[in-house]
Amino acid sequence: MQTNRPLVEVVRLGLVSYQEGLRLQQVFVNRHRSGPAHALLLCQHTPVYTTGIRHKPYPGPLLEKLCLLGADVHRTNRGGLITFHGPGQLVCYPVLNLGSFRKSVRWYVGQLEKTVITLCSRLGVEAATSPHTGVWVGDNKICAIGIHCGRYITSHGLALNCNTDLSWFSHIVPCGIEGKGVTSLSRELQRDVSVEETIPHLLDAFAEHFLCQLTEGERPEQNSGVSST
Amino acid sequence: MKMAMRAALRCLSGNFPPRLSRLSPPALVPATRLLYGNRSGCWRTFSTTSVHCKGKEKQSKTSSSTREQGWTQLSMRTDNHEALGDVVYCGLPEVGQRLEQMDEFGALESVKAASELYSPLTGEVTAINTELAENPGLVNKSCYADGWLIKMTIEKPEELEKLMDQPAYDKFIKSLEE
């Protein structure tokens, strides 16, 4: 039965630091206080390693070593272990109120996985889920997923390798899963697949799996002047 | 409410171990004991077993409180497990931490999703389940027994009144599925 499709605003952030991405997510999370205000933030990040709420596997010294590689490092409140974000990787942060969809985190993560699998298949890549969250091509992860859900408002999201420099991943055990590798759309298709080429397919697949209506939104006003950090 | 009290008393007189030697901490609220006193006029504290036999205690949307000697034990509700998935991590507060109603007291992680836990009551954390550090899956397998999350004092018993009892909770869950 078709019910009213929730409206989701697509906001294209371009290339932003991870910190800026967090700040903008918070802006959109806060909008939910006065009623549903679903948004889909799309961006690429400058090189950064991020960890989730499980801190123990990643003590300070280990993270400092990663800084020396020239990347930022951030601890976050999302699920999942360590991963890398950088140019060439499509990062998507759905900031949804699951109350307008289905109040199940498990369902939500499953739908994100299906969205990416559909996107991959449209481009000619056969991807699948596995016992490990994320989207895989054989033993190689093509898309990492790690989310946060507070009072049914989602944040963080997914990171799909389009033409990412995969050598950044060699310094970590991605998502803490030993013995597995990473891949990208470009590697699988043996041609350059950019983030720009991938975005329309992601949006189509997202609208299909989340039964929502997408509309183009605007990036909130940037902080004027130099930030205090 | 009166019917619930009568049901509770029936359970209490049945299988109630005497625990008079263990006095409730001063933070305990007399009003609670009034509800559960037995007919002979001898005030007794009540054990979790007797609360369970009447069905589950008051519910908030995510946590379930069961009483143990005037403290309350918080557990993740069984019907949340399907929605959450297998718990792989549980972050809990420190013993002694004071919580206001709706304060975050911890976080759970499952299927790469992290969610906060919100306290249904105001009180002080008196114990945390340290087993969950090594074995977070207990939250799924045995949420009311081995997989309990924290124990805390009940500072404001009136907050209990506003939590849902079982029929109200069942109705609430049904309304989510529509």
XYZ file of C-alpha atoms in Angstrom:
407
model
C 0.000 0.000 0.000
C 1.430 3.378 -0.957
C 1.288 5.875 1.849
C 2.444 9.462 1.556
C 6.053 9.451 0.462
C 8.238 11.386 2.881
C 10.076 14.301 1.361
C 13.865 14.194 1.577
C 16.008 17.205 0.754
C 19.225 16.455 -1.130
C 22.042 18.754 -0.067
C 25.310 18.695 -1.992
C 28.188 19.815 0.205
C 31.101 19.309 -2.183
C 34.559 18.660 -0.739
C 34.520 19.369 3.001
C 36.626 18.468 6.001
C 35.219 15.766 8.250
C 34.697 18.327 10.986
C 32.659 20.513 8.674
C 30.635 17.457 7.688
C 29.868 16.771 11.368
C 28.862 20.361 11.925
C 26.495 20.349 8.967
C 24.982 17.031 10.000
C 24.236 18.538 13.391
C 22.482 21.481 11.716
C 20.202 19.062 9.914
C 19.710 16.854 12.975
C 18.595 19.928 14.901
C 16.020 20.803 12.255
C 14.115 17.666 13.213
C 13.240 19.273 16.548
C 10.406 21.157 14.925
C 9.012 18.290 12.864
C 10.249 15.929 10.165
C 12.992 17.563 8.078
C 14.621 14.667 6.279
C 17.830 15.407 4.430
C 20.387 13.501 2.412
C 23.804 15.129 2.630
C 26.278 14.258 -0.115
C 29.952 15.098 0.069
C 33.536 14.040 -0.271
C 35.985 14.484 2.576
C 39.571 15.573 2.736
C 41.633 12.557 3.891
C 40.539 11.396 7.343
C 40.510 8.226 9.428
C 37.518 7.886 11.726
C 36.687 5.514 14.548
C 33.302 4.721 16.128
C 31.983 4.463 19.694
C 34.188 1.479 20.434
C 37.385 3.288 21.448
C 39.430 0.514 23.005
C 40.899 -0.951 19.810
C 42.309 2.477 18.870
C 44.469 4.041 21.562
C 45.984 7.520 21.165
C 49.421 6.424 19.926
C 47.926 4.371 17.103
C 45.832 7.320 15.958
C 48.834 9.654 16.157
C 50.708 7.385 13.768
C 47.856 7.757 11.289
C 48.076 11.558 11.581
C 51.667 11.334 10.401
C 50.400 9.985 7.102
C 48.865 13.391 6.431
C 45.259 12.560 7.276
C 42.968 13.939 9.939
C 41.823 11.550 12.614
C 38.434 11.695 14.382
C 36.675 9.686 17.023
C 32.923 9.641 16.395
C 29.686 8.378 17.928
C 28.716 6.143 15.030
C 28.699 2.371 15.008
C 31.471 0.470 13.261
C 35.233 0.477 13.732
C 37.978 2.328 11.847
C 37.624 3.503 8.294
C 39.030 6.036 5.843
C 37.329 8.831 3.941
C 38.956 10.829 1.164
C 38.538 12.360 -2.271
C 36.997 9.995 -4.794
C 34.730 8.462 -2.176
C 31.042 9.333 -2.199
C 29.976 9.987 1.377
C 26.268 10.093 2.033
C 24.712 11.158 5.348
C 20.962 10.555 5.482
C 19.558 12.613 8.341
C 16.153 11.011 8.621
C 13.559 10.672 11.319
C 12.865 6.944 11.253
C 9.448 7.754 12.625
C 8.455 8.683 9.076
C 9.859 5.427 7.709
C 10.252 2.458 9.995
C 11.427 2.612 13.593
C 14.039 -0.051 13.180
C 17.749 0.569 13.019
C 18.262 -2.880 11.587
C 15.799 -2.168 8.799
C 17.419 1.191 8.119
C 20.934 -0.273 7.761
C 19.488 -3.026 5.545
C 17.881 -0.457 3.273
C 21.154 1.456 2.962
C 22.855 -1.779 1.932
C 20.145 -2.499 -0.647
C 20.433 1.031 -1.994
C 24.141 0.586 -2.647
C 23.697 -2.891 -4.142
C 21.118 -1.501 -6.576
C 23.399 1.400 -7.454
C 26.308 -0.970 -8.113
C 24.190 -3.213 -10.305
C 23.071 -0.223 -12.395
C 26.749 0.465 -13.090
C 27.462 -3.183 -13.836
C 29.038 -4.248 -10.546
C 27.686 -7.258 -8.717
C 27.754 -6.441 -5.029
C 26.233 -8.152 -2.022
C 25.876 -8.077 1.724
C 27.741 -10.431 4.006
C 27.718 -11.235 7.728
C 29.753 -8.017 8.058
C 27.770 -4.835 7.588
C 28.597 -2.951 4.432
C 28.502 -3.785 0.767
C 30.974 -6.233 -0.699
C 32.286 -7.417 -4.032
C 33.541 -10.862 -3.110
C 35.970 -10.432 -0.221
C 36.478 -6.744 -0.869
C 34.406 -4.020 0.658
C 33.211 -1.385 -1.757
C 31.040 0.578 0.658
C 31.333 1.071 4.403
C 28.309 1.789 6.566
C 28.324 3.159 10.083
C 25.438 5.068 11.547
C 24.187 6.733 14.669
C 20.578 6.873 15.717
C 19.389 9.043 18.587
C 15.673 9.403 19.337
C 15.035 7.984 15.864
C 17.087 10.662 14.094
C 19.840 9.140 11.997
C 23.262 10.565 11.279
C 26.515 9.360 9.769
C 25.819 6.955 6.922
C 27.690 5.333 4.096
C 30.928 5.779 2.164
C 31.188 4.330 -1.334
C 34.559 4.078 -3.070
C 34.224 5.510 -6.581
C 37.786 6.368 -7.617
C 39.335 6.634 -4.134
C 43.054 6.105 -3.712
C 42.750 2.734 -1.995
C 46.326 2.776 -0.677
C 45.081 4.868 2.280
C 43.327 1.718 3.521
C 46.562 -0.265 3.688
C 47.488 1.476 6.964
C 44.461 0.162 8.835
C 42.381 -2.979 9.180
C 39.261 -1.493 7.584
C 36.267 -1.834 9.909
C 38.385 -4.150 12.048
C 37.789 -7.084 9.706
C 40.979 -9.044 9.170
C 41.710 -10.878 5.949
C 39.411 -8.824 3.743
C 40.229 -6.068 1.288
C 38.712 -2.970 -0.189
C 37.738 -2.101 -3.703
C 36.109 0.690 -5.671
C 33.760 1.116 -8.616
C 36.721 2.201 -10.748
C 38.731 -0.866 -9.831
C 35.830 -3.218 -10.515
C 34.922 -1.610 -13.830
C 38.524 -0.972 -14.877
C 37.707 2.601 -15.807
C 37.467 5.884 -13.993
C 34.116 6.197 -12.230
C 33.780 9.565 -10.540
C 31.638 10.628 -7.602
C 29.714 12.925 -9.956
C 28.819 10.014 -12.234
C 27.698 7.923 -9.251
C 25.471 10.445 -7.489
C 22.395 10.228 -9.780
C 22.376 6.435 -9.469
C 22.594 6.696 -5.688
C 19.673 9.116 -5.571
C 17.503 6.893 -7.777
C 18.263 3.819 -5.710
C 17.692 5.680 -2.446
C 14.286 6.974 -3.557
C 13.370 3.457 -4.668
C 14.318 1.674 -1.459
C 13.172 4.323 0.984
C 9.944 5.064 -0.899
C 10.553 8.755 -0.605
C 10.482 11.828 -2.747
C 13.707 13.711 -3.307
C 13.996 17.430 -3.718
C 17.051 19.614 -4.237
C 17.986 21.520 -1.126
C 20.472 24.240 -0.321
C 23.579 24.051 1.745
C 23.156 26.109 4.934
C 25.052 29.413 5.168
C 28.743 28.784 5.693
C 30.369 30.206 8.790
C 31.685 33.586 7.752
C 35.320 34.312 8.519
C 37.756 31.909 10.118
C 36.337 29.289 12.436
C 37.521 29.175 16.016
C 39.091 25.706 15.680
C -3.903 0.825 39.450
C -5.656 -0.793 42.439
C -6.058 -4.030 40.521
C -2.368 -4.049 39.748
C -1.646 -3.573 43.428
C -3.879 -6.495 44.377
C -2.196 -8.650 41.787
C 1.192 -7.624 43.149
C 0.145 -8.487 46.711
C -1.080 -11.910 45.631
C 2.308 -12.579 44.088
C 4.129 -11.221 47.075
C 2.422 -13.385 49.646
C 3.102 -16.432 47.478
C 6.810 -16.501 46.896
C 8.307 -13.739 48.866
C 11.666 -14.357 50.537
C 12.040 -12.425 53.782
C 14.707 -9.807 53.427
C 14.064 -7.718 56.471
C 17.707 -7.716 57.392
C 18.579 -5.802 54.231
C 17.229 -2.351 54.704
C 16.551 -0.206 51.729
C 18.988 2.623 51.200
C 17.841 5.976 52.591
C 17.237 7.235 49.070
C 14.341 4.775 48.808
C 10.936 6.269 48.723
C 8.346 5.315 51.349
C 5.489 5.686 48.878
C 6.754 2.670 46.974
C 6.707 0.498 50.088
C 3.196 1.567 50.859
C 2.017 0.056 47.614
C 3.635 -3.257 48.329
C 3.214 -3.775 52.020
C 1.510 -7.039 53.080
C -1.650 -7.361 55.123
C -0.095 -8.214 58.420
C 1.305 -4.723 58.528
C 4.879 -5.856 58.341
C 6.638 -3.906 55.676
C 8.799 -5.938 53.476
C 10.877 -5.099 50.542
C 10.118 -7.026 47.425
C 12.241 -9.113 45.170
C 12.457 -9.171 41.406
C 10.931 -12.631 41.210
C 7.662 -11.450 42.627
C 7.518 -8.498 40.262
C 8.160 -10.722 37.286
C 5.412 -13.098 38.171
C 2.837 -10.448 37.712
C 4.174 -9.624 34.309
C 6.621 -6.902 33.481
C 6.772 -3.686 35.417
C 6.365 -0.248 34.033
C 7.847 0.331 30.650
C 9.369 3.241 28.922
C 9.716 3.005 25.198
C 13.082 1.318 25.263
C 13.879 0.228 28.783
C 12.028 -1.904 31.243
C 12.239 -1.342 34.992
C 11.959 -4.164 37.428
C 12.163 -3.488 41.140
C 14.680 -4.971 43.452
C 14.557 -3.789 47.013
C 13.532 -0.290 46.045
C 16.116 -0.036 43.353
C 15.218 -0.419 39.791
C 16.963 -2.511 37.216
C 16.985 -1.341 33.644
C 17.013 -3.760 30.765
C 16.557 -3.446 27.054
C 13.059 -4.529 26.141
C 12.749 -7.818 24.228
C 10.692 -6.311 21.448
C 13.476 -3.845 20.705
C 15.876 -6.644 19.830
C 14.373 -7.416 16.468
C 14.631 -3.752 15.559
C 18.165 -3.389 16.912
C 19.919 -6.591 15.848
C 22.724 -8.360 17.690
C 24.392 -6.090 20.195
C 28.164 -5.970 19.741
C 28.990 -3.227 22.211
C 27.465 -1.743 25.293
C 28.698 1.491 26.858
C 27.460 2.046 30.405
C 27.717 4.886 32.935
C 29.841 4.964 36.084
C 28.523 3.763 39.419
C 27.557 6.826 41.405
C 26.519 8.828 38.357
C 23.311 10.715 38.842
C 20.745 10.521 36.061
C 17.782 12.756 35.381
C 14.810 11.336 33.525
C 15.628 11.192 29.788
C 19.378 11.606 30.381
C 21.594 9.463 28.228
C 23.024 6.706 30.377
C 24.800 4.616 27.788
C 24.955 3.425 24.228
C 24.508 0.177 22.367
C 25.996 -0.787 19.046
C 24.631 -3.359 16.643
C 24.813 -3.797 12.861
C 27.165 -0.807 12.631
C 24.567 1.392 14.256
C 25.088 3.134 17.549
C 22.140 4.278 19.644
C 22.002 6.014 22.980
C 20.065 4.661 25.916
C 17.853 7.121 27.776
C 17.031 6.826 31.446
C 13.299 6.449 32.152
C 13.795 7.662 35.710
C 15.743 10.064 37.921
C 18.141 8.452 40.354
C 21.680 7.346 41.031
C 23.452 4.492 39.295
C 24.228 1.864 41.917
C 25.512 -0.960 39.751
C 26.421 -1.667 36.148
C 26.517 -5.050 34.494
C 30.234 -5.546 33.902
C 29.544 -8.870 32.106
C 28.387 -6.874 29.095
C 31.911 -5.616 28.372
C 33.019 -9.126 27.379
C 29.639 -10.455 26.373
C 27.404 -7.734 24.923
C 25.212 -10.394 23.284
C 23.676 -11.062 26.715
C 21.508 -8.036 26.042
C 19.811 -9.996 23.267
C 19.876 -13.451 24.852
C 18.707 -12.650 28.333
C 17.725 -9.033 28.606
C 15.862 -9.192 31.912
C 18.232 -11.604 33.644
C 21.945 -11.836 32.741
C 21.720 -9.058 30.180
C 20.511 -6.338 32.546
C 22.102 -2.944 31.956
C 22.203 -0.884 35.152
C 20.623 -0.633 38.571
C 19.631 2.719 39.934
C 17.771 4.290 42.831
C 14.321 5.758 42.309
C 14.433 9.375 43.367
C 11.037 10.426 42.048
C 8.441 7.657 42.261
C 5.911 9.881 40.522
C 7.935 9.300 37.363
C 7.004 5.632 37.555
C 3.351 6.566 37.241
C 3.984 8.182 33.904
C 5.716 5.132 32.450
C 3.533 2.751 30.515
C 2.172 -0.439 32.019
C 1.988 -3.577 29.859
C -1.419 -3.019 28.197
C -0.553 0.572 27.337
C 2.803 -0.510 25.956
C 1.261 -3.260 23.839
C -1.164 -0.709 22.436
C 1.712 1.642 21.709
C 3.672 -1.051 19.863
C 0.596 -1.942 17.804
C 0.141 1.687 16.836
C 3.711 1.768 15.474
C 2.936 -1.064 13.113
C 0.062 0.777 11.477
